[in-house]
Amino acid sequence: MPEQPERLGDGTRSVHAGRPPATAHTPSLPGPVFVSHYHLPGDVTGPYTYGRDQNPTWTRLEEAITLLESPTEPAETVVFSSGMGAISSVVLAQARSGDTVVLPSDCYQTTRALQQRLESYGVHVRLAPTRGDGQLDALDGAKLLWIETPSNPELDVCDIQRLADAAHEVGALVAVDNTLATPLGQRPLDLGADFSVASGTKALTGHGDLLLGYVTARDPALAESVRLWRKTVGAIPGPMEAWLAHRSLATLELRVDRQAANALALADALARREEVTGLRHPGLPTDASHPVARRQMRRFGSVVSFVLPDKAHAERFLGALRLTGEATSFGSVLSTAERRARWGGDAVPEGFIRFSVGIENPDDIVADVVAALDTALQNGA
């Protein structure tokens, strides 16, 4: 990586992060290291001792993500086999019986599902909404505050700095799920968080072909706590997945810039449809979350959410799309959408659509959506 990475642009950092210095006759990104054990004579010394502990392919990816999440200050990243591997490592490594954990009541439903597991261990869980910094009122006596902003799937935004300052005043650690924004969209550590956590399955890698998660922390002890959790439970990424993820980082800025612009174009088109209600995208100047998002986000993400009149109407719309597949993930180069209520667990209407905007030409995305909306109206008459 060139020196002084904080002075480089996001695209340059994305391309060069974690790659070794240019050396004659060697690849710019060495291939994945497939290994279960290393030659280890004598006393045990690092950095590489056993395949569940560390891998050179993980190391390069971890260094790359660290430079994206924290280009100006030292930090450490730990990569995991999935986003939930990363999320659960932070929550379960920090909470003990008798502690209190504050979760968003509107966050990713599998994160909320940790409530039952935590309570079975004697941990108290409080739920509070993202909107309006609602978690502020639940912080008294907390050990850990979990923030998700923008929230998934409703796209509410909270003030990370305000919440982090309040949490630290009562002695709580702060973790931010940065999945939707990516480190090019916002940097939670710069806003006071102790952990920045994300599912790399989504926009970070962006091709819908691997599962990955990561945790970045500035405090070495906190990073080590989640690294030990990874080792203990074995939530390790495969070397091929780690290598593919690192390769994909080179196009991160190109992808997220295109997706953010496309998402805003789609939101503008949806705003003109009478049958569309509840339209949300933090980049829309009319969105309730836009003032806060504008202060703390540098890019507004690829996801647009909106509500169609009912389940049948939403299903007709999804069935009429030609360029957009139905899928439950988001952040891919391919546009995808789903009727979120089909999974249960989220307090959204039956006609709620979460639309992940890809990198296709914006005119084509908008035309496809408008044609599908027209078809859904005509077939419902």
Coordinates of N, CA, C and O in Angstrom, one line a residue, residues 105-252:
S105 N -34.8 -2.2 17.9 CA -36.0 -3.0 17.7 C -36.3 -3.2 16.3 O -37.2 -4.0 15.9
D106 N -35.7 -2.5 15.4 CA -36.0 -2.5 14.0 C -34.7 -2.9 13.2 O -34.7 -2.7 11.9
C107 N -33.8 -3.6 13.8 CA -32.6 -4.0 13.0 C -32.8 -5.3 12.3 O -33.9 -5.9 12.3
Y108 N -31.8 -5.8 11.6 CA -31.8 -7.0 10.9 C -32.4 -8.1 11.8 O -31.9 -8.3 13.0
Q109 N -33.4 -8.9 11.4 CA -34.1 -9.8 12.2 C -33.3 -10.9 12.9 O -33.5 -11.3 14.0
T110 N -32.2 -11.3 12.2 CA -31.4 -12.3 12.8 C -30.5 -11.8 14.0 O -30.2 -12.5 14.9
T111 N -30.2 -10.5 13.9 CA -29.5 -9.8 15.0 C -30.4 -9.8 16.2 O -30.0 -10.1 17.3
R112 N -31.7 -9.4 15.9 CA -32.7 -9.4 17.0 C -32.9 -10.8 17.6 O -33.2 -10.9 18.8
A113 N -32.7 -11.8 16.8 CA -32.9 -13.2 17.3 C -31.9 -13.6 18.3 O -32.1 -14.5 19.1
L114 N -30.8 -12.8 18.4 CA -29.8 -13.0 19.5 C -30.4 -12.8 20.9 O -29.9 -13.2 21.9
Q115 N -31.5 -12.0 20.9 CA -32.1 -11.7 22.2 C -32.4 -13.0 23.0 O -32.1 -13.1 24.2
Q116 N -33.0 -14.0 22.4 CA -33.4 -15.2 23.1 C -32.1 -15.9 23.6 O -32.1 -16.4 24.7
R117 N -31.1 -16.0 22.8 CA -29.8 -16.6 23.2 C -29.2 -15.9 24.4 O -28.8 -16.5 25.4
L118 N -29.2 -14.6 24.3 CA -28.6 -13.8 25.3 C -29.3 -13.9 26.7 O -28.7 -14.1 27.7
E119 N -30.7 -13.9 26.6 CA -31.5 -14.0 27.8 C -31.3 -15.4 28.4 O -31.4 -15.6 29.6
S120 N -31.1 -16.4 27.6 CA -30.8 -17.8 28.1 C -29.5 -17.8 28.9 O -29.3 -18.7 29.7
Y121 N -28.6 -16.9 28.6 CA -27.3 -16.8 29.4 C -27.4 -15.9 30.6 O -26.4 -15.6 31.2
G122 N -28.6 -15.3 30.8 CA -28.7 -14.4 31.9 C -28.4 -12.9 31.6 O -28.2 -12.1 32.5
V123 N -28.4 -12.6 30.3 CA -28.1 -11.2 29.9 C -29.5 -10.5 29.7 O -30.4 -11.1 29.1
H124 N -29.6 -9.3 30.1 CA -30.8 -8.5 30.0 C -30.7 -7.8 28.6 O -29.7 -7.2 28.3
V125 N -31.8 -7.8 27.8 CA -31.8 -7.2 26.5 C -32.9 -6.2 26.5 O -34.0 -6.4 26.9
R126 N -32.6 -5.0 26.1 CA -33.5 -3.9 25.8 C -33.6 -3.6 24.3 O -32.6 -3.5 23.7
L127 N -34.8 -3.4 23.8 CA -35.0 -3.0 22.4 C -35.5 -1.6 22.4 O -36.4 -1.2 23.1
A128 N -35.0 -0.8 21.4 CA -35.4 0.5 21.2 C -35.2 0.9 19.8 O -34.3 0.3 19.1
P129 N -36.1 1.8 19.2 CA -36.0 2.0 17.8 C -34.8 2.9 17.4 O -34.3 3.7 18.2
T130 N -34.4 2.7 16.1 CA -33.4 3.5 15.5 C -33.9 5.0 15.3 O -33.1 5.9 15.6
R131 N -35.1 5.1 14.9 CA -35.6 6.5 14.5 C -35.5 7.4 15.7 O -35.9 7.0 16.9
G132 N -35.1 8.6 15.5 CA -35.1 9.7 16.5 C -34.2 9.4 17.7 O -34.3 9.9 18.8
D133 N -33.1 8.6 17.3 CA -32.1 8.2 18.4 C -32.8 7.6 19.6 O -32.5 7.9 20.8
G134 N -33.8 6.7 19.3 CA -34.6 6.2 20.4 C -33.9 5.3 21.4 O -34.4 5.1 22.5
Q135 N -32.7 4.9 21.1 CA -31.9 4.0 22.0 C -31.3 4.8 23.2 O -30.9 4.3 24.1
L136 N -31.3 6.2 23.0 CA -30.8 7.0 24.1 C -31.5 6.7 25.4 O -30.9 6.7 26.5
D137 N -32.8 6.5 25.4 CA -33.6 6.3 26.6 C -33.4 4.9 27.2 O -33.9 4.6 28.3
A138 N -32.6 4.0 26.6 CA -32.4 2.6 27.1 C -31.0 2.4 27.5 O -30.7 1.2 27.8
L139 N -30.2 3.4 27.7 CA -28.8 3.2 27.9 C -28.4 3.0 29.4 O -27.3 2.5 29.7
D140 N -29.2 3.3 30.3 CA -28.9 3.3 31.7 C -28.4 1.9 32.2 O -29.2 0.9 32.0
G141 N -27.2 1.8 32.6 CA -26.7 0.5 33.1 C -26.3 -0.5 32.0 O -25.9 -1.6 32.3
A142 N -26.2 0.0 30.8 CA -25.9 -0.9 29.7 C -24.4 -1.3 29.6 O -23.6 -0.4 29.9
K143 N -24.1 -2.5 29.1 CA -22.7 -2.9 28.9 C -22.4 -2.7 27.4 O -21.2 -2.4 27.1
L144 N -23.4 -2.9 26.5 CA -23.1 -2.8 25.1 C -24.3 -2.2 24.4 O -25.5 -2.6 24.7
L145 N -24.1 -1.2 23.5 CA -25.1 -0.6 22.7 C -24.8 -1.1 21.2 O -23.7 -0.9 20.7
W146 N -25.8 -1.7 20.6 CA -25.7 -2.1 19.2 C -26.5 -1.1 18.4 O -27.7 -0.9 18.6
I147 N -25.9 -0.5 17.4 CA -26.5 0.4 16.5 C -26.5 -0.2 15.1 O -25.5 -0.8 14.6
E148 N -27.6 0.0 14.3 CA -27.7 -0.3 12.9 C -28.2 0.9 12.2 O -29.4 1.3 12.3
T149 N -27.3 1.5 11.4 CA -27.8 2.7 10.7 C -27.0 2.8 9.3 O -25.8 2.7 9.3
P150 N -27.8 3.0 8.2 CA -29.3 2.9 8.1 C -29.8 1.5 8.5 O -29.1 0.5 8.3
S151 N -31.0 1.5 9.1 CA -31.5 0.2 9.6 C -32.0 -0.6 8.4 O -32.4 -0.1 7.3
N152 N -32.1 -1.9 8.6 CA -32.5 -2.9 7.6 C -33.8 -3.6 8.1 O -33.7 -4.3 9.2
P153 N -34.9 -3.5 7.4 CA -35.1 -2.9 6.1 C -35.7 -1.5 6.0 O -35.9 -1.1 4.8
E154 N -36.0 -0.9 7.1 CA -36.8 0.4 7.0 C -36.0 1.6 6.7 O -36.6 2.7 6.5
L155 N -34.6 1.5 6.7 CA -33.8 2.6 6.3 C -33.9 3.9 7.2 O -33.7 5.0 6.7
D156 N -34.1 3.7 8.5 CA -34.0 4.8 9.4 C -32.5 5.0 9.8 O -31.7 4.1 9.7
V157 N -32.2 6.3 10.1 CA -30.8 6.7 10.4 C -30.8 7.3 11.8 O -31.7 8.1 12.1
C158 N -29.8 7.0 12.6 CA -29.6 7.6 13.9 C -28.3 8.3 13.9 O -27.4 8.0 13.1
D159 N -28.1 9.1 14.9 CA -26.9 9.9 15.0 C -25.8 9.1 15.8 O -25.9 9.0 17.1
I160 N -24.9 8.5 15.1 CA -23.9 7.7 15.7 C -23.1 8.4 16.8 O -22.9 7.9 17.9
Q161 N -22.6 9.6 16.5 CA -21.8 10.3 17.5 C -22.6 10.6 18.8 O -22.0 10.4 19.9
R162 N -23.8 11.0 18.6 CA -24.6 11.4 19.8 C -24.8 10.1 20.6 O -24.7 10.2 21.9
L163 N -25.2 9.0 20.0 CA -25.4 7.8 20.8 C -24.1 7.2 21.4 O -24.1 6.8 22.5
A164 N -23.0 7.3 20.6 CA -21.8 6.8 21.2 C -21.3 7.6 22.4 O -20.9 7.0 23.4
D165 N -21.5 8.9 22.3 CA -21.1 9.7 23.4 C -21.9 9.4 24.7 O -21.4 9.3 25.8
A166 N -23.2 9.3 24.5 CA -24.1 9.0 25.6 C -23.8 7.6 26.2 O -23.8 7.4 27.4
A167 N -23.5 6.6 25.3 CA -23.2 5.3 25.8 C -21.9 5.2 26.6 O -21.8 4.6 27.6
H168 N -20.9 5.9 26.1 CA -19.6 5.9 26.8 C -19.7 6.6 28.2 O -19.0 6.2 29.1
E169 N -20.6 7.6 28.3 CA -20.9 8.2 29.6 C -21.4 7.3 30.6 O -21.1 7.5 31.8
V170 N -22.1 6.2 30.2 CA -22.6 5.3 31.2 C -21.7 4.0 31.2 O -22.1 3.0 31.8
G171 N -20.6 4.0 30.5 CA -19.7 2.9 30.5 C -20.0 1.8 29.6 O -19.4 0.7 29.7
A172 N -20.8 2.1 28.5 CA -21.1 1.0 27.6 C -20.2 1.1 26.4 O -19.8 2.2 25.9
L173 N -19.9 -0.1 25.8 CA -19.3 -0.2 24.5 C -20.3 0.1 23.4 O -21.5 -0.2 23.6
V174 N -19.8 0.5 22.2 CA -20.7 0.8 21.1 C -20.3 0.0 19.9 O -19.1 0.1 19.4
A175 N -21.2 -0.7 19.3 CA -20.9 -1.4 18.0 C -21.9 -0.9 17.0 O -23.1 -0.7 17.3
V176 N -21.4 -0.7 15.8 CA -22.3 -0.2 14.7 C -22.3 -1.2 13.5 O -21.2 -1.5 13.0
D177 N -23.4 -1.6 13.1 CA -23.6 -2.4 11.9 C -23.5 -1.5 10.7 O -24.4 -0.7 10.5
N178 N -22.4 -1.6 10.0 CA -22.1 -0.7 8.9 C -22.3 -1.4 7.5 O -21.8 -1.0 6.5
T179 N -23.2 -2.4 7.5 CA -23.3 -3.2 6.3 C -23.9 -2.4 5.1 O -23.3 -2.5 4.0
L180 N -25.0 -1.7 5.4 CA -25.6 -1.0 4.2 C -24.8 0.1 3.7 O -24.7 0.3 2.5
A181 N -24.1 0.8 4.6 CA -23.3 2.0 4.2 C -22.0 1.6 3.5 O -21.6 2.3 2.6
T182 N -21.4 0.6 4.0 CA -20.0 0.2 3.7 C -19.0 1.3 4.3 O -19.4 2.4 4.6
P183 N -17.7 0.9 4.4 CA -16.8 1.9 4.9 C -16.6 3.1 4.0 O -16.0 4.1 4.5
L184 N -17.0 3.0 2.8 CA -16.9 4.2 1.9 C -18.2 5.1 2.1 O -18.2 6.3 1.7
G185 N -19.2 4.6 2.8 CA -20.4 5.4 3.0 C -20.4 6.1 4.4 O -20.8 7.2 4.5
Q186 N -19.8 5.4 5.4 CA -19.6 6.0 6.7 C -18.6 5.3 7.5 O -18.3 4.1 7.2
R187 N -17.9 6.0 8.4 CA -16.8 5.4 9.2 C -17.2 5.5 10.7 O -17.0 6.5 11.4
P188 N -17.9 4.4 11.2 CA -18.4 4.5 12.6 C -17.3 4.7 13.6 O -17.5 5.4 14.6
L189 N -16.0 4.2 13.4 CA -15.0 4.4 14.4 C -14.6 5.9 14.5 O -14.3 6.4 15.6
D190 N -14.7 6.6 13.4 CA -14.5 8.1 13.4 C -15.6 8.8 14.2 O -15.4 10.0 14.6
L191 N -16.7 8.2 14.3 CA -17.9 8.8 14.9 C -18.0 8.4 16.4 O -19.0 8.7 17.0
G192 N -17.0 7.7 16.9 CA -17.0 7.3 18.3 C -17.3 5.9 18.6 O -17.3 5.5 19.8
A193 N -17.6 5.0 17.6 CA -17.9 3.6 17.9 C -16.7 2.9 18.3 O -15.6 3.2 17.9
D194 N -16.9 1.8 19.1 CA -15.8 0.9 19.5 C -15.6 -0.2 18.4 O -14.4 -0.7 18.3
F195 N -16.6 -0.6 17.8 CA -16.6 -1.6 16.8 C -17.4 -1.2 15.6 O -18.4 -0.6 15.7
S196 N -16.8 -1.4 14.4 CA -17.5 -1.3 13.1 C -17.7 -2.7 12.6 O -16.7 -3.4 12.4
V197 N -18.9 -3.2 12.4 CA -19.2 -4.6 12.0 C -20.0 -4.6 10.8 O -20.8 -3.7 10.5
A198 N -19.7 -5.6 9.9 CA -20.5 -5.7 8.7 C -20.6 -7.1 8.1 O -19.7 -7.9 8.4
S199 N -21.6 -7.3 7.4 CA -21.7 -8.5 6.5 C -21.0 -8.1 5.2 O -21.6 -7.4 4.4
G200 N -19.9 -8.7 5.0 CA -19.2 -8.5 3.7 C -19.9 -9.2 2.6 O -19.5 -9.1 1.4
T201 N -20.8 -10.1 2.9 CA -21.7 -10.7 1.9 C -22.3 -9.7 1.0 O -22.6 -10.0 -0.2
K202 N -22.6 -8.6 1.5 CA -23.4 -7.6 0.8 C -22.6 -6.7 -0.1 O -21.8 -7.1 -0.9
A203 N -22.7 -5.4 0.1 CA -22.1 -4.4 -0.9 C -20.6 -4.4 -0.8 O -19.9 -4.1 -1.8
L204 N -19.9 -4.8 0.3 CA -18.5 -4.8 0.4 C -17.9 -5.6 -0.7 O -17.0 -5.2 -1.4
T205 N -18.4 -6.8 -0.9 CA -17.9 -7.7 -2.0 C -18.7 -7.6 -3.2 O -18.2 -7.8 -4.3
G206 N -20.0 -7.5 -3.1 CA -20.9 -7.0 -4.1 C -21.2 -7.8 -5.3 O -21.8 -7.3 -6.3
H207 N -20.9 -9.1 -5.3 CA -21.2 -9.9 -6.5 C -22.1 -11.1 -6.2 O -22.4 -11.9 -7.0
G208 N -22.6 -11.2 -4.9 CA -23.6 -12.2 -4.6 C -23.0 -13.6 -4.7 O -23.8 -14.6 -4.9
D209 N -21.7 -13.8 -4.5 CA -21.1 -15.1 -4.7 C -20.4 -15.6 -3.5 O -19.7 -16.6 -3.6
L210 N -20.4 -15.0 -2.3 CA -19.7 -15.5 -1.2 C -20.4 -14.9 0.1 O -21.1 -14.0 0.1
L211 N -20.1 -15.6 1.2 CA -20.5 -15.2 2.6 C -19.3 -14.7 3.3 O -18.2 -15.4 3.3
L212 N -19.4 -13.6 4.0 CA -18.2 -13.1 4.7 C -18.7 -12.1 5.8 O -19.8 -11.4 5.6
G213 N -18.0 -11.9 6.9 CA -18.3 -10.9 7.8 C -17.0 -10.3 8.4 O -15.9 -10.9 8.2
Y214 N -17.0 -9.2 9.0 CA -15.8 -8.6 9.7 C -16.2 -7.7 10.8 O -17.3 -7.2 10.9
V215 N -15.2 -7.6 11.7 CA -15.2 -6.6 12.8 C -14.0 -5.8 12.8 O -12.9 -6.4 12.7
T216 N -14.1 -4.5 12.9 CA -12.9 -3.6 13.0 C -13.0 -2.9 14.3 O -14.1 -2.3 14.7
A217 N -11.9 -2.8 15.0 CA -11.8 -2.1 16.3 C -10.5 -1.4 16.4 O -9.5 -1.9 15.9
R218 N -10.5 -0.3 17.1 CA -9.2 0.4 17.3 C -8.5 -0.1 18.6 O -7.3 0.0 18.7
D219 N -9.2 -0.6 19.6 CA -8.6 -1.1 20.8 C -8.1 -2.5 20.5 O -8.9 -3.4 20.3
P220 N -6.8 -2.7 20.7 CA -6.3 -4.1 20.4 C -6.9 -5.2 21.3 O -7.1 -6.3 20.8
A221 N -7.3 -4.8 22.5 CA -7.9 -5.8 23.4 C -9.3 -6.2 22.9 O -9.7 -7.4 23.0
L222 N -10.0 -5.2 22.4 CA -11.4 -5.5 21.9 C -11.2 -6.4 20.6 O -12.0 -7.3 20.4
A223 N -10.3 -6.1 19.8 CA -10.1 -6.9 18.6 C -9.7 -8.3 18.9 O -10.2 -9.3 18.3
E224 N -8.8 -8.4 20.0 CA -8.4 -9.8 20.4 C -9.6 -10.6 21.0 O -9.6 -11.8 20.8
S225 N -10.5 -9.9 21.6 CA -11.7 -10.6 22.2 C -12.5 -11.3 21.1 O -13.0 -12.4 21.3
V226 N -12.7 -10.6 20.0 CA -13.5 -11.2 18.9 C -12.6 -12.2 18.1 O -13.2 -13.2 17.6
R227 N -11.3 -12.0 18.1 CA -10.5 -12.9 17.4 C -10.5 -14.3 18.2 O -10.5 -15.4 17.6
L228 N -10.4 -14.2 19.5 CA -10.5 -15.4 20.3 C -11.8 -16.1 20.2 O -11.9 -17.3 20.1
W229 N -12.9 -15.3 20.0 CA -14.2 -15.9 19.8 C -14.2 -16.7 18.5 O -14.7 -17.8 18.4
R230 N -13.7 -16.1 17.5 CA -13.6 -16.7 16.1 C -12.9 -18.1 16.3 O -13.3 -19.1 15.7
K231 N -11.7 -18.0 16.9 CA -10.9 -19.3 17.1 C -11.7 -20.3 17.9 O -11.7 -21.5 17.5
T232 N -12.4 -19.9 18.9 CA -13.1 -20.8 19.8 C -14.3 -21.5 19.1 O -14.5 -22.7 19.3
V233 N -15.1 -20.7 18.4 CA -16.3 -21.3 17.8 C -16.0 -21.7 16.4 O -16.9 -22.3 15.7
G234 N -14.8 -21.4 15.8 CA -14.5 -21.8 14.5 C -15.2 -21.1 13.3 O -15.4 -21.7 12.3
A235 N -15.6 -19.8 13.5 CA -16.4 -19.1 12.5 C -15.4 -18.5 11.5 O -15.4 -17.2 11.3
I236 N -14.6 -19.3 10.9 CA -13.5 -18.8 10.0 C -13.9 -18.8 8.6 O -14.6 -19.7 8.1
P237 N -13.5 -17.8 7.8 CA -13.8 -17.8 6.4 C -12.9 -18.8 5.6 O -11.7 -19.0 6.1
G238 N -13.3 -19.3 4.5 CA -12.5 -20.1 3.7 C -11.5 -19.2 3.0 O -11.8 -18.0 2.7
P239 N -10.3 -19.7 2.7 CA -9.3 -18.9 2.0 C -9.8 -18.4 0.6 O -9.4 -17.3 0.2
M240 N -10.5 -19.2 -0.1 CA -11.0 -18.8 -1.4 C -12.0 -17.6 -1.3 O -11.9 -16.7 -2.0
E241 N -12.9 -17.7 -0.3 CA -13.8 -16.6 0.0 C -13.1 -15.3 0.3 O -13.4 -14.2 -0.1
A242 N -12.1 -15.5 1.2 CA -11.3 -14.3 1.6 C -10.6 -13.7 0.4 O -10.5 -12.5 0.2
W243 N -10.0 -14.5 -0.5 CA -9.3 -14.0 -1.6 C -10.3 -13.3 -2.6 O -10.0 -12.2 -3.1
L244 N -11.5 -14.0 -2.8 CA -12.5 -13.3 -3.7 C -12.9 -12.0 -3.1 O -13.1 -11.0 -3.9
A245 N -13.1 -11.9 -1.8 CA -13.5 -10.7 -1.2 C -12.5 -9.6 -1.4 O -12.8 -8.4 -1.8
H246 N -11.2 -9.9 -1.3 CA -10.1 -8.9 -1.4 C -10.1 -8.5 -2.9 O -10.0 -7.3 -3.2
R247 N -10.2 -9.4 -3.8 CA -10.2 -9.0 -5.2 C -11.3 -8.1 -5.5 O -11.2 -7.1 -6.3
S248 N -12.5 -8.3 -4.9 CA -13.7 -7.5 -5.2 C -13.6 -6.1 -4.7 O -14.2 -5.2 -5.2
L249 N -12.7 -5.9 -3.7 CA -12.6 -4.5 -3.1 C -12.0 -3.5 -4.1 O -12.3 -2.3 -4.0
A250 N -11.3 -4.0 -5.1 CA -10.8 -3.1 -6.1 C -11.8 -2.2 -6.8 O -11.6 -1.1 -7.2
T251 N -13.0 -2.8 -6.9 CA -14.1 -2.0 -7.6 C -15.1 -1.4 -6.7 O -16.2 -1.0 -7.1
L252 N -14.8 -1.4 -5.4 CA -15.8 -1.0 -4.4 C -16.3 0.4 -4.6 O -17.5 0.7 -4.7

